[in-house]
Tab-separated table of C-alpha atoms in Angstrom:
chain	number	residue	atom	x	y	z
A	1	ASN	CA	58.495	15.060	-11.735
A	2	ASN	CA	60.056	15.122	-8.254
A	3	LYS	CA	58.155	18.316	-7.480
A	4	LYS	CA	54.939	16.694	-8.589
A	5	LEU	CA	55.594	13.686	-6.353
A	6	TYR	CA	56.371	15.939	-3.420
A	7	LEU	CA	53.101	17.835	-3.824
A	8	CYS	CA	51.277	14.516	-4.209
A	9	SER	CA	52.731	13.189	-0.955
A	10	ARG	CA	51.783	16.377	0.917
A	11	PHE	CA	48.235	16.156	-0.417
A	12	LEU	CA	47.922	12.512	0.664
A	13	LYS	CA	49.297	13.347	4.124
A	14	LYS	CA	46.674	16.063	4.537
A	15	ALA	CA	43.939	13.742	3.259
A	16	ALA	CA	45.000	11.030	5.694
A	17	LYS	CA	45.088	13.506	8.573
A	18	CYS	CA	41.612	14.750	7.664
A	19	LEU	CA	40.234	11.192	7.502
A	20	LEU	CA	41.863	10.387	10.856
A	21	GLU	CA	40.328	13.490	12.476
A	22	ARG	CA	36.923	12.601	11.041
A	23	LYS	CA	37.284	9.047	12.363
A	24	GLN	CA	38.233	10.310	15.819
A	25	SER	CA	35.299	12.728	15.762
A	26	SER	CA	32.940	9.908	14.792
A	27	LEU	CA	34.291	7.695	17.543
A	28	THR	CA	33.794	10.468	20.068
A	29	PHE	CA	30.195	10.977	18.887
A	30	ILE	CA	29.229	7.327	19.211
A	31	SER	CA	31.159	6.724	22.408
A	32	PRO	CA	29.030	5.014	25.052
A	33	CYS	CA	30.934	6.952	27.700
A	34	VAL	CA	28.979	10.153	26.975
A	35	GLN	CA	26.809	10.823	30.027
A	36	VAL	CA	24.067	13.382	30.617
A	37	THR	CA	23.436	13.955	34.311
A	38	TYR	CA	19.861	14.596	35.375
A	39	LYS	CA	18.887	17.650	37.342
A	40	ALA	CA	15.253	18.439	38.106
A	41	PRO	CA	14.030	21.614	36.361
A	42	GLU	CA	13.237	24.534	38.616
A	43	PRO	CA	10.587	27.101	37.658
A	44	MET	CA	12.146	30.520	37.188
A	45	GLY	CA	9.787	33.358	36.404
A	46	GLU	CA	6.044	33.900	36.365
A	47	HIS	CA	4.101	30.639	36.383
A	48	PHE	CA	0.810	29.179	37.550
A	49	PHE	CA	1.738	25.503	37.680
A	50	ALA	CA	4.971	23.507	37.584
A	51	GLU	CA	5.283	19.780	38.218
A	52	SER	CA	8.280	17.516	37.487
A	53	PHE	CA	7.278	14.604	39.825
A	54	ASP	CA	10.866	14.337	41.023
A	55	ARG	CA	9.715	14.202	44.639
A	56	GLY	CA	8.631	10.684	43.760
A	57	THR	CA	5.111	11.112	45.135
A	58	LEU	CA	1.644	12.256	44.025
A	59	ASP	CA	1.528	14.955	46.700
A	60	GLY	CA	-0.724	17.765	45.500
A	61	TRP	CA	-2.613	15.516	43.055
A	62	VAL	CA	-6.116	14.208	43.658
A	63	LEU	CA	-7.325	10.839	42.367
A	64	SER	CA	-10.959	10.889	41.295
A	65	SER	CA	-13.298	8.536	43.145
A	66	ALA	CA	-16.283	9.304	40.895
A	67	LYS	CA	-18.130	7.153	38.370
A	68	LYS	CA	-19.144	7.889	34.796
A	69	ASP	CA	-22.875	8.316	34.323
A	70	ASP	CA	-23.129	6.762	30.881
A	71	ALA	CA	-20.957	3.647	31.306
A	72	ASP	CA	-21.544	0.073	32.410
A	73	GLU	CA	-21.194	-0.507	36.115
A	74	ASP	CA	-18.130	-2.729	35.762
A	75	ILE	CA	-16.121	-0.034	33.957
A	76	ALA	CA	-17.808	3.158	35.205
A	77	LYS	CA	-15.471	3.802	38.104
A	78	TYR	CA	-12.287	5.828	37.667
A	79	ASP	CA	-10.102	3.067	39.074
A	80	GLY	CA	-7.206	3.188	36.616
A	81	LYS	CA	-3.868	3.151	38.420
A	82	TRP	CA	-1.332	5.972	38.414
A	83	SER	CA	2.282	5.793	39.526
A	84	VAL	CA	5.321	8.037	39.815
A	85	GLU	CA	8.359	6.241	38.426
A	86	GLU	CA	11.190	6.402	35.925
A	87	MET	CA	10.675	5.460	32.294
A	88	LYS	CA	11.289	1.786	31.547
A	89	ASP	CA	14.061	2.592	29.067
A	90	SER	CA	15.265	5.745	30.755
A	91	LYS	CA	18.321	7.468	29.317
A	92	LEU	CA	18.289	9.839	32.284
A	93	PRO	CA	18.563	7.992	35.629
A	94	GLY	CA	16.780	9.836	38.414
A	95	ASP	CA	14.162	11.475	36.190
A	96	LYS	CA	10.666	10.528	37.319
A	97	GLY	CA	7.255	11.143	35.789
A	98	LEU	CA	3.566	10.340	36.098
A	99	VAL	CA	2.670	6.987	34.512
A	100	LEU	CA	-0.759	5.745	33.475
A	101	LYS	CA	-0.459	2.100	34.526
A	102	SER	CA	-3.727	0.380	33.578
A	103	ARG	CA	-5.267	-0.561	30.268
A	104	ALA	CA	-8.997	-0.562	29.465
A	105	LYS	CA	-9.688	1.534	32.555
A	106	HIS	CA	-10.948	5.042	33.224
A	107	HIS	CA	-8.262	7.275	34.717
A	108	ALA	CA	-8.739	10.693	36.306
A	109	ILE	CA	-6.247	12.728	38.298
A	110	SER	CA	-5.958	16.493	38.817
A	111	ALA	CA	-4.168	19.224	40.746
A	112	GLN	CA	-4.879	22.818	41.718
A	113	LEU	CA	-2.942	25.684	40.166
A	114	LEU	CA	-0.992	28.054	42.384
A	115	ARG	CA	-3.690	30.595	41.492
A	116	PRO	CA	-6.411	30.774	38.848
A	117	PHE	CA	-5.373	31.752	35.333
A	118	ILE	CA	-7.330	34.768	34.096
A	119	PHE	CA	-7.357	35.605	30.384
A	120	ASP	CA	-6.495	39.299	30.241
A	121	THR	CA	-3.510	40.906	28.505
A	122	GLN	CA	-0.984	38.058	28.764
A	123	PRO	CA	-0.797	34.876	26.670
A	124	LEU	CA	-1.532	31.395	27.954
A	125	ILE	CA	1.279	28.867	27.534
A	126	ILE	CA	0.843	25.266	28.589
A	127	GLN	CA	3.390	22.559	27.921
A	128	TYR	CA	4.078	19.029	29.060
A	129	GLU	CA	5.879	15.873	27.932
A	130	VAL	CA	4.492	12.529	26.778
A	131	ASN	CA	6.217	9.242	26.018
A	132	PHE	CA	4.181	6.309	24.677
A	133	GLN	CA	6.560	3.738	26.141
A	134	ALA	CA	4.557	0.769	24.868
A	135	GLY	CA	3.255	2.494	21.761
A	136	ILE	CA	-0.426	3.419	21.608
A	137	ASP	CA	-3.301	1.453	20.108
A	138	CYS	CA	-6.295	3.510	21.176
A	139	GLY	CA	-6.195	6.155	23.856
A	140	GLY	CA	-5.560	9.759	24.731
A	141	ALA	CA	-2.785	11.682	26.463
A	142	TYR	CA	-4.434	15.116	26.534
A	143	VAL	CA	-4.905	17.473	29.458
A	144	LYS	CA	-7.895	19.525	30.564
A	145	LEU	CA	-7.688	22.962	32.131
A	146	LEU	CA	-10.586	22.788	34.568
A	147	THR	CA	-12.863	25.803	34.726
A	148	GLN	CA	-12.924	27.765	37.969
A	149	THR	CA	-16.370	27.207	39.479
A	150	PRO	CA	-17.660	27.410	43.073
A	151	ASP	CA	-18.509	23.700	43.063
A	152	LEU	CA	-15.286	22.359	41.476
A	153	ASP	CA	-14.448	19.175	43.405
A	154	LEU	CA	-11.342	17.380	42.186
A	155	ASP	CA	-12.372	14.229	44.031
A	156	GLN	CA	-15.404	14.078	41.691
A	157	PHE	CA	-13.507	14.882	38.495
A	158	VAL	CA	-15.278	13.166	35.554
A	159	ASP	CA	-15.600	13.558	31.803
A	160	LYS	CA	-18.431	16.076	32.255
A	161	THR	CA	-16.501	18.336	34.632
A	162	PRO	CA	-16.435	21.788	32.964
A	163	TYR	CA	-13.138	22.653	31.348
A	164	THR	CA	-11.877	25.752	29.569
A	165	ILE	CA	-9.308	24.123	27.256
A	166	MET	CA	-8.518	20.556	26.237
A	167	PHE	CA	-5.134	20.020	24.605
A	168	GLY	CA	-2.888	17.140	23.617
A	169	PRO	CA	-2.409	13.949	21.597
A	170	ASP	CA	-5.106	11.338	21.001
A	171	LYS	CA	-5.086	8.270	18.778
A	172	CYS	CA	-7.366	5.420	17.792
A	173	GLY	CA	-6.748	3.131	14.843
A	174	GLU	CA	-5.012	5.131	12.133
A	175	ASP	CA	-6.503	8.447	13.276
A	176	TYR	CA	-3.704	10.532	14.794
A	177	LYS	CA	-5.024	13.657	16.504
A	178	LEU	CA	-3.568	16.603	18.353
A	179	HIS	CA	-6.489	18.324	20.053
A	180	PHE	CA	-6.930	21.987	20.795
A	181	ILE	CA	-10.490	22.561	21.977
A	182	PHE	CA	-11.839	25.477	23.965
A	183	ARG	CA	-15.298	25.990	25.404
A	184	HIS	CA	-16.794	29.296	24.337
A	185	LYS	CA	-19.528	30.982	26.352
A	186	ASN	CA	-22.411	32.335	24.272
A	187	PRO	CA	-22.855	35.965	25.442
A	188	LYS	CA	-26.595	35.840	24.648
A	189	THR	CA	-27.601	32.519	26.168
A	190	GLY	CA	-24.768	31.848	28.613
A	191	GLU	CA	-24.389	28.330	27.190
A	192	TYR	CA	-21.018	26.792	26.343
A	193	GLU	CA	-20.048	25.268	23.006
A	194	GLU	CA	-16.869	23.397	22.109
A	195	LYS	CA	-14.705	24.962	19.401
A	196	HIS	CA	-12.214	22.641	17.695
A	197	ALA	CA	-9.035	23.833	15.992
A	198	LYS	CA	-8.450	22.740	12.408
A	199	LYS	CA	-6.489	19.538	11.915
A	200	PRO	CA	-2.693	20.013	11.658
A	201	ASP	CA	-1.194	19.661	8.198
A	202	ALA	CA	1.890	17.946	9.626
A	203	ASP	CA	2.219	14.151	9.720
A	204	LEU	CA	1.882	13.255	13.415
A	205	ARG	CA	2.458	9.500	13.142
A	206	THR	CA	6.094	9.532	14.318
A	207	TYR	CA	5.245	11.158	17.648
A	208	TYR	CA	3.071	8.154	18.545
A	209	THR	CA	5.330	5.362	17.311
A	210	ASP	CA	8.980	6.238	17.956
A	211	LYS	CA	8.768	5.717	21.763
A	212	LYS	CA	10.609	8.974	22.364
A	213	THR	CA	9.669	11.765	24.745
A	214	HIS	CA	7.924	14.623	22.981
A	215	LEU	CA	7.147	18.111	24.234
A	216	TYR	CA	3.631	19.406	23.516
A	217	THR	CA	3.062	23.160	23.752
A	218	LEU	CA	-0.005	25.337	23.276
A	219	VAL	CA	0.262	29.119	23.028
A	220	VAL	CA	-2.906	31.250	22.965
A	221	ASN	CA	-2.362	34.988	22.537
A	222	PRO	CA	-4.537	37.991	23.498
A	223	ASP	CA	-4.808	38.878	19.779
A	224	ASN	CA	-6.741	35.588	19.331
A	225	SER	CA	-3.892	33.832	17.520
A	226	PHE	CA	-2.748	30.386	18.620
A	227	GLU	CA	0.150	28.016	18.003
A	228	VAL	CA	0.466	24.292	18.620
A	229	LEU	CA	4.050	23.037	18.867
A	230	VAL	CA	5.658	19.616	19.149
A	231	ASP	CA	9.288	19.551	20.241
A	232	GLN	CA	9.307	23.365	19.916
A	233	THR	CA	8.311	23.187	16.229
A	234	VAL	CA	4.992	24.702	15.120
A	235	VAL	CA	2.676	22.039	13.664
A	236	ASN	CA	-0.555	24.055	13.720
A	237	SER	CA	-1.490	27.724	14.014
A	238	GLY	CA	-4.347	30.056	13.284
A	239	SER	CA	-6.927	32.371	14.786
A	240	LEU	CA	-9.684	31.678	17.289
A	241	LEU	CA	-11.956	33.777	15.067
A	242	THR	CA	-11.365	32.067	11.729
A	243	ASP	CA	-9.815	28.623	12.282
A	244	MET	CA	-12.185	26.937	14.714
A	245	THR	CA	-15.119	24.607	14.033
A	246	PRO	CA	-17.864	25.577	14.504
A	247	PRO	CA	-16.999	29.263	14.178
A	248	VAL	CA	-17.048	31.390	17.312
A	249	ASN	CA	-19.470	33.902	15.822
A	250	PRO	CA	-22.674	32.720	14.124
A	251	PRO	CA	-23.710	34.145	10.725
A	252	ALA	CA	-25.530	37.478	10.740
A	253	GLU	CA	-28.230	36.057	8.434
A	254	ILE	CA	-29.812	32.637	8.161
A	255	GLU	CA	-32.261	30.986	5.793
A	256	ASP	CA	-35.870	31.587	6.718
A	257	PRO	CA	-37.173	28.258	8.084
A	258	ASP	CA	-40.732	29.325	7.227
A	259	ASP	CA	-39.971	30.041	3.577
A	260	HIS	CA	-41.015	27.241	1.189
A	261	LYS	CA	-40.495	26.703	-2.526
A	262	PRO	CA	-43.612	27.590	-4.599
A	263	GLU	CA	-45.265	24.624	-6.282
A	264	ASP	CA	-44.850	26.148	-9.745
A	265	TRP	CA	-41.146	26.954	-9.283
A	266	ASP	CA	-39.250	25.463	-12.258
A	267	GLU	CA	-35.617	24.503	-11.532
A	268	ARG	CA	-35.037	22.617	-14.825
A	269	PRO	CA	-32.402	24.412	-16.972
A	270	LYS	CA	-33.132	22.083	-19.952
A	271	ILE	CA	-36.343	20.425	-21.163
A	272	GLN	CA	-37.317	18.152	-24.064
A	273	ASP	CA	-38.431	20.103	-27.124
A	274	PRO	CA	-42.262	19.824	-27.062
A	275	ASP	CA	-42.432	20.629	-30.777
A	276	ALA	CA	-40.055	17.899	-31.887
A	277	ALA	CA	-41.422	14.852	-33.744
A	278	LYS	CA	-39.852	11.507	-34.549
A	279	PRO	CA	-38.720	11.326	-38.211
A	280	GLU	CA	-40.745	8.949	-40.349
A	281	ASP	CA	-37.676	6.912	-41.324
A	282	TRP	CA	-36.601	6.408	-37.715
A	283	ASP	CA	-36.522	2.652	-37.127
A	284	GLU	CA	-36.464	1.940	-33.391
A	285	ASP	CA	-36.520	-1.816	-34.057
A	286	ALA	CA	-33.285	-1.914	-36.081
A	287	PRO	CA	-30.710	-4.166	-34.325
A	288	ALA	CA	-27.515	-2.666	-32.961
A	289	GLN	CA	-25.395	-5.450	-34.566
A	290	ILE	CA	-25.775	-7.146	-37.970
A	291	PRO	CA	-23.855	-9.937	-39.765
A	292	ASP	CA	-20.892	-8.746	-41.805
A	293	GLU	CA	-21.897	-9.586	-45.396
A	294	ASP	CA	-18.371	-8.963	-46.655
A	295	ALA	CA	-16.843	-11.551	-44.371
A	296	VAL	CA	-15.399	-14.716	-45.964
A	297	LYS	CA	-14.833	-18.032	-44.251
A	298	PRO	CA	-11.072	-18.516	-43.744
A	299	ASP	CA	-9.292	-21.164	-45.753
A	300	GLY	CA	-8.781	-24.376	-43.837
A	301	TRP	CA	-11.800	-23.942	-41.598
A	302	LEU	CA	-12.839	-27.421	-40.359
A	303	ASP	CA	-16.637	-27.434	-40.537
A	304	ASP	CA	-16.957	-31.113	-39.621
A	305	GLU	CA	-14.640	-30.999	-36.626
A	306	PRO	CA	-16.081	-30.059	-33.207
A	307	GLU	CA	-14.167	-27.495	-31.171
A	308	TYR	CA	-14.222	-29.841	-28.154
A	309	MET	CA	-14.337	-33.641	-27.991
A	310	GLY	CA	-14.456	-36.368	-25.405
A	311	ASP	CA	-11.106	-37.168	-23.846
A	312	PRO	CA	-9.983	-40.396	-25.556
A	313	ASP	CA	-7.752	-41.272	-22.607
A	314	ALA	CA	-10.500	-40.920	-20.024
A	315	VAL	CA	-11.688	-44.085	-18.275
A	316	LYS	CA	-15.003	-44.510	-16.501
A	317	PRO	CA	-14.439	-44.731	-12.727
A	318	GLU	CA	-14.939	-48.207	-11.279
A	319	ASP	CA	-17.475	-46.947	-8.742
A	320	TRP	CA	-19.598	-45.183	-11.372
A	321	ASP	CA	-23.272	-46.210	-10.900
A	322	GLU	CA	-25.315	-45.385	-13.998
A	323	ASP	CA	-28.570	-45.787	-12.043
A	324	MET	CA	-27.513	-43.063	-9.626
A	325	ASP	CA	-24.945	-41.067	-11.596
A	326	GLY	CA	-26.471	-41.335	-15.061
A	327	GLU	CA	-24.775	-42.366	-18.270
A	328	TRP	CA	-21.032	-41.787	-18.072
A	329	GLU	CA	-19.476	-39.449	-20.611
A	330	ALA	CA	-15.800	-38.694	-21.045
A	331	PRO	CA	-14.834	-35.129	-20.017
A	332	GLN	CA	-14.491	-32.624	-22.855
A	333	VAL	CA	-11.022	-31.531	-24.000
A	334	PRO	CA	-9.933	-29.229	-26.867
A	335	ASN	CA	-9.953	-30.982	-30.226
A	336	PRO	CA	-6.262	-31.393	-31.269
A	337	ALA	CA	-7.297	-31.118	-34.946
A	338	CYS	CA	-8.290	-27.499	-34.311
A	339	GLU	CA	-4.915	-26.406	-32.915
A	340	THR	CA	-3.494	-25.532	-36.342
A	341	ALA	CA	-6.758	-24.678	-38.100
A	342	PRO	CA	-8.297	-21.167	-38.157
A	343	GLY	CA	-11.446	-22.632	-36.588
A	344	CYS	CA	-13.759	-25.616	-36.155
A	345	GLY	CA	-17.480	-26.244	-36.261
A	346	ALA	CA	-20.159	-24.425	-38.212
A	347	TRP	CA	-18.786	-21.105	-39.464
A	348	LYS	CA	-20.876	-18.008	-38.771
A	349	ARG	CA	-20.459	-14.531	-40.124
A	350	PRO	CA	-19.048	-12.109	-37.534
A	351	THR	CA	-21.282	-9.183	-36.532
A	352	ILE	CA	-20.560	-5.496	-37.007
A	353	ASP	CA	-22.206	-2.266	-35.851
A	354	ASN	CA	-25.435	-1.570	-37.755
A	355	PRO	CA	-24.967	1.747	-39.605
A	356	ASN	CA	-28.765	2.220	-39.599
A	357	TYR	CA	-29.140	1.669	-35.857
A	358	LYS	CA	-30.545	4.726	-34.048
A	359	GLY	CA	-32.111	3.259	-30.933
A	360	LYS	CA	-35.145	4.624	-29.166
A	361	TRP	CA	-36.019	8.116	-30.329
A	362	LYS	CA	-36.031	10.941	-27.774
A	363	PRO	CA	-36.913	14.587	-28.327
A	364	PRO	CA	-33.841	16.863	-28.274
A	365	MET	CA	-33.178	19.037	-25.217
A	366	ILE	CA	-33.624	22.809	-25.391
A	367	ASP	CA	-33.273	25.685	-22.931
A	368	ASN	CA	-36.215	25.840	-20.545
A	369	PRO	CA	-38.034	29.145	-21.218
A	370	ASN	CA	-39.571	28.930	-17.718
A	371	TYR	CA	-36.305	28.242	-15.871
A	372	GLN	CA	-36.180	30.210	-12.603
A	373	GLY	CA	-32.887	28.980	-11.183
A	374	VAL	CA	-32.217	26.840	-8.111
A	375	TRP	CA	-34.592	27.894	-5.377
A	376	LYS	CA	-33.171	29.005	-2.045
A	377	PRO	CA	-35.021	30.216	1.036
A	378	ARG	CA	-34.817	33.930	1.599
A	379	LYS	CA	-32.361	35.293	4.153
A	380	ILE	CA	-33.524	36.794	7.420
A	381	PRO	CA	-31.591	38.309	10.340
A	382	ASN	CA	-30.236	35.595	12.639
A	383	PRO	CA	-32.058	35.962	15.977
A	384	ALA	CA	-29.142	34.137	17.672
A	385	TYR	CA	-26.498	36.411	16.151
A	386	PHE	CA	-23.765	37.936	18.292
A	387	GLU	CA	-20.264	39.187	17.642
A	388	ASP	CA	-17.526	38.278	20.060
A	389	LEU	CA	-14.260	39.786	18.856
A	390	GLN	CA	-12.335	38.650	21.954
A	391	PRO	CA	-12.797	34.869	22.239
A	392	PHE	CA	-9.379	34.817	23.938
A	393	ARG	CA	-11.085	36.078	27.065
A	394	MET	CA	-12.148	32.592	28.052
A	395	THR	CA	-13.482	31.426	31.397
A	396	PRO	CA	-10.720	31.356	34.029
A	397	PHE	CA	-9.417	27.940	35.081
A	398	SER	CA	-7.962	26.872	38.407
A	399	ALA	CA	-6.850	23.247	37.989
A	400	VAL	CA	-5.210	20.902	35.501
A	401	GLY	CA	-6.415	17.339	35.018
A	402	LEU	CA	-5.957	14.129	33.048
A	403	GLU	CA	-9.226	12.277	32.348
A	404	LEU	CA	-8.317	9.410	30.046
A	405	TRP	CA	-9.241	6.016	28.684
A	406	SER	CA	-6.529	3.937	27.061
A	407	MET	CA	-6.153	0.453	25.628
A	408	THR	CA	-2.384	0.783	26.171
A	409	SER	CA	-0.640	1.156	29.512
A	410	ASP	CA	2.576	2.858	30.648
A	411	ILE	CA	1.947	6.284	29.113
A	412	PHE	CA	4.568	8.566	30.669
A	413	PHE	CA	3.800	12.222	31.497
A	414	ASP	CA	6.269	14.761	32.827
A	415	ASN	CA	7.148	18.410	33.365
A	416	PHE	CA	3.740	20.097	33.302
A	417	PHE	CA	4.081	23.859	33.107
A	418	ILE	CA	1.583	26.707	32.781
A	419	THR	CA	2.712	30.299	32.446
A	420	ASN	CA	2.019	33.584	30.692
A	421	ASP	CA	5.651	34.227	29.764
A	422	ARG	CA	7.178	32.499	26.756
A	423	ASN	CA	10.776	32.937	27.899
A	424	THR	CA	9.960	31.271	31.203
A	425	ALA	CA	8.315	28.379	29.349
A	426	GLU	CA	11.301	27.936	27.040
A	427	ARG	CA	13.687	27.914	30.004
A	428	TRP	CA	11.607	25.196	31.705
A	429	ALA	CA	11.529	23.236	28.423
A	430	THR	CA	15.303	23.475	28.051
A	431	ASP	CA	15.934	22.278	31.606
A	432	GLY	CA	13.416	19.428	31.312
A	433	TRP	CA	12.696	18.124	27.830
A	434	GLY	CA	15.975	19.533	26.479
A	435	LEU	CA	17.904	17.364	28.919
A	436	LYS	CA	15.943	14.275	27.861
A	437	LYS	CA	16.620	15.042	24.203
A	438	ALA	CA	20.341	15.378	24.889
A	439	ALA	CA	20.381	12.068	26.784
A	440	GLU	CA	18.477	10.266	24.023
A	441	GLY	CA	20.828	11.748	21.420
A	442	ALA	CA	23.913	10.616	23.347
A	443	ALA	CA	22.513	7.102	23.555
A	444	GLU	CA	21.774	6.881	19.840
A	445	PRO	CA	24.382	5.276	17.535
A	446	GLY	CA	26.684	7.593	15.609
A	447	LEU	CA	26.507	8.166	11.881
A	448	ALA	CA	29.023	5.436	11.070
A	449	THR	CA	27.114	2.876	13.160
A	450	GLN	CA	23.829	3.897	11.586
A	451	MET	CA	25.342	3.461	8.105
A	452	LEU	CA	26.666	0.005	8.995
A	453	ASN	CA	23.328	-1.050	10.486
A	454	ALA	CA	21.523	0.182	7.389
A	455	ALA	CA	23.882	-1.767	5.144
A	456	GLU	CA	23.267	-4.931	7.176
A	457	GLU	CA	19.570	-4.655	6.342
A	458	ARG	CA	20.083	-3.406	2.771
A	459	PRO	CA	23.323	-4.842	1.304
A	460	TRP	CA	22.998	-2.782	-1.865
A	461	LEU	CA	24.016	0.258	0.209
A	462	TRP	CA	27.608	-1.032	0.163
A	463	VAL	CA	27.691	-0.134	-3.542
A	464	VAL	CA	26.607	3.411	-2.661
A	465	TYR	CA	29.255	3.676	0.064
A	466	VAL	CA	32.007	2.493	-2.305
A	467	LEU	CA	30.962	4.903	-5.048
A	468	THR	CA	30.701	7.879	-2.677
A	469	VAL	CA	33.701	7.211	-0.406
A	470	ALA	CA	36.226	4.762	-1.862
A	471	LEU	CA	36.032	5.688	-5.546
A	472	PRO	CA	36.936	9.396	-5.064
A	473	LEU	CA	39.963	8.361	-2.951
A	474	VAL	CA	41.152	5.942	-5.646
A	475	LEU	CA	40.790	8.644	-8.305
A	476	ILE	CA	42.865	11.057	-6.205
A	477	ILE	CA	45.664	8.511	-5.847
A	478	VAL	CA	45.585	7.679	-9.558
A	479	PHE	CA	45.652	11.357	-10.473
A	480	CYS	CA	48.523	12.228	-8.165
A	481	CYS	CA	50.683	9.151	-8.383
A	482	THR	CA	50.637	8.244	-12.060
A	483	GLY	CA	51.807	10.049	-15.110
A	484	LYS	CA	54.317	10.021	-17.924
A	485	GLU	CA	57.850	9.181	-16.761
A	486	GLN	CA	60.412	11.923	-17.334
A	487	PRO	CA	64.043	11.116	-18.219
A	488	PRO	CA	65.991	10.987	-14.940
A	489	THR	CA	68.311	13.914	-14.351
A	490	VAL	CA	70.062	12.197	-11.464
A	491	LYS	CA	71.667	8.749	-11.751
A	492	HIS	CA	70.043	6.215	-9.399
A	493	SER	CA	71.251	2.800	-8.458
A	494	SER	CA	67.907	1.243	-9.451
A	495	HIS	CA	64.723	2.242	-11.303
A	496	ARG	CA	61.900	3.487	-9.046
A	497	SER	CA	58.304	4.206	-10.110
A	498	SER	CA	56.802	7.583	-9.324
A	499	CYS	CA	54.731	6.127	-6.463
A	500	SER	CA	57.788	4.628	-4.769
A	501	PHE	CA	59.124	8.083	-4.071
A	502	LEU	CA	58.398	9.620	-0.685
A	503	PRO	CA	60.161	12.595	0.854
A	504	GLN	CA	62.732	11.512	3.381
A	505	ARG	CA	62.957	13.034	6.810
């Protein structure tokens, strides 16, 4: 028994040490002293654009002074305010970003790339950060990669300025979107048409509501594949050839617009049998329901008692005017004599379905001997057909811009980056968004605090905590420290229970 107690004490010492280490670890995790120091990311490697706004100015950016053509005069001007400042609830002092300051205004701002991006043998990677500091009711936070044209004037940047790609979050009502749109040039006509990526399967709601900084990344590869990532996790992917709407390539054949269905074309698979005749004994006038002749009036039925009667306790109102209101009658109430009776008033036989009822006669349906199938126009070669197997080779772009309308202000943008090298993009993301994520994580409560906060809101969680934490510990103590007493082999001055024994130093 002494050996058992010794092993029990060692086990409890180890358990206590483990719990203490876990407690210390938890305290370290939730310590408010954890600090993440901000350092502006520096572009390292091939890139076409890099902007962290840590200079504190809008140098290099151009505010549009244009007006929208199709808007009322009082809201047509792009006069929404922009500012470079820290986030309101910044976990990273010193980190600045571009902030959309106005609500219910048109905003437009843009900047030139270091050099135009040309779609050749290298992928396009664009990434930037967004934080909806005040949430978002209705508005966008997407970017446009502005097409390189001889007449591109950033001072006149508007919604109709040609762009090559539009990418980023957009939300109105309960419609949460993450756009990827590219403008494809028709090789036959030279006209451009927008191609929209399929909607992501992932639930995007959290990215708009949690007021955290999220990293949005678009990767478009020379093999026509694409990936859309949020916080470096793929939320949408596909091919420019098969996963865009409308498709890049039109169908090789179309329905002939000049082909018309012949007048005698019969599309009816079934018709009424022309040879059928109504049977002579078919009675269309037979009622659907008839009285049940087998029914018997229940015993105790009160034929002379009405189901309802005038309220004997009712009194005519003093202001009742019979000339204007008519003769006063007491309101009707259920007859108390009928409460225990099977029924009151004149008894009537219940009705049942008429076994002879057939309804209006109709000829039976038979296969149509003249059925020709569903008519479709004949197919002809599509005069607008073309096959572009390299939609990746889009029109080069030379600037990046934000052209937005929002009903919510204080949308925070940061760390724009455009490159053709994924490793370079990931390094920029680690030095920028990765630092923000670490700072936000350090500021969040630890697991123990989260559990306590959850239990404050949902007291029933205390039962779960007891069953999962305290109960196993109690069972261990009971198992180790109780048992059948063995006859003592050594004489003691007083009786001691098994749990009173502890090894002495």
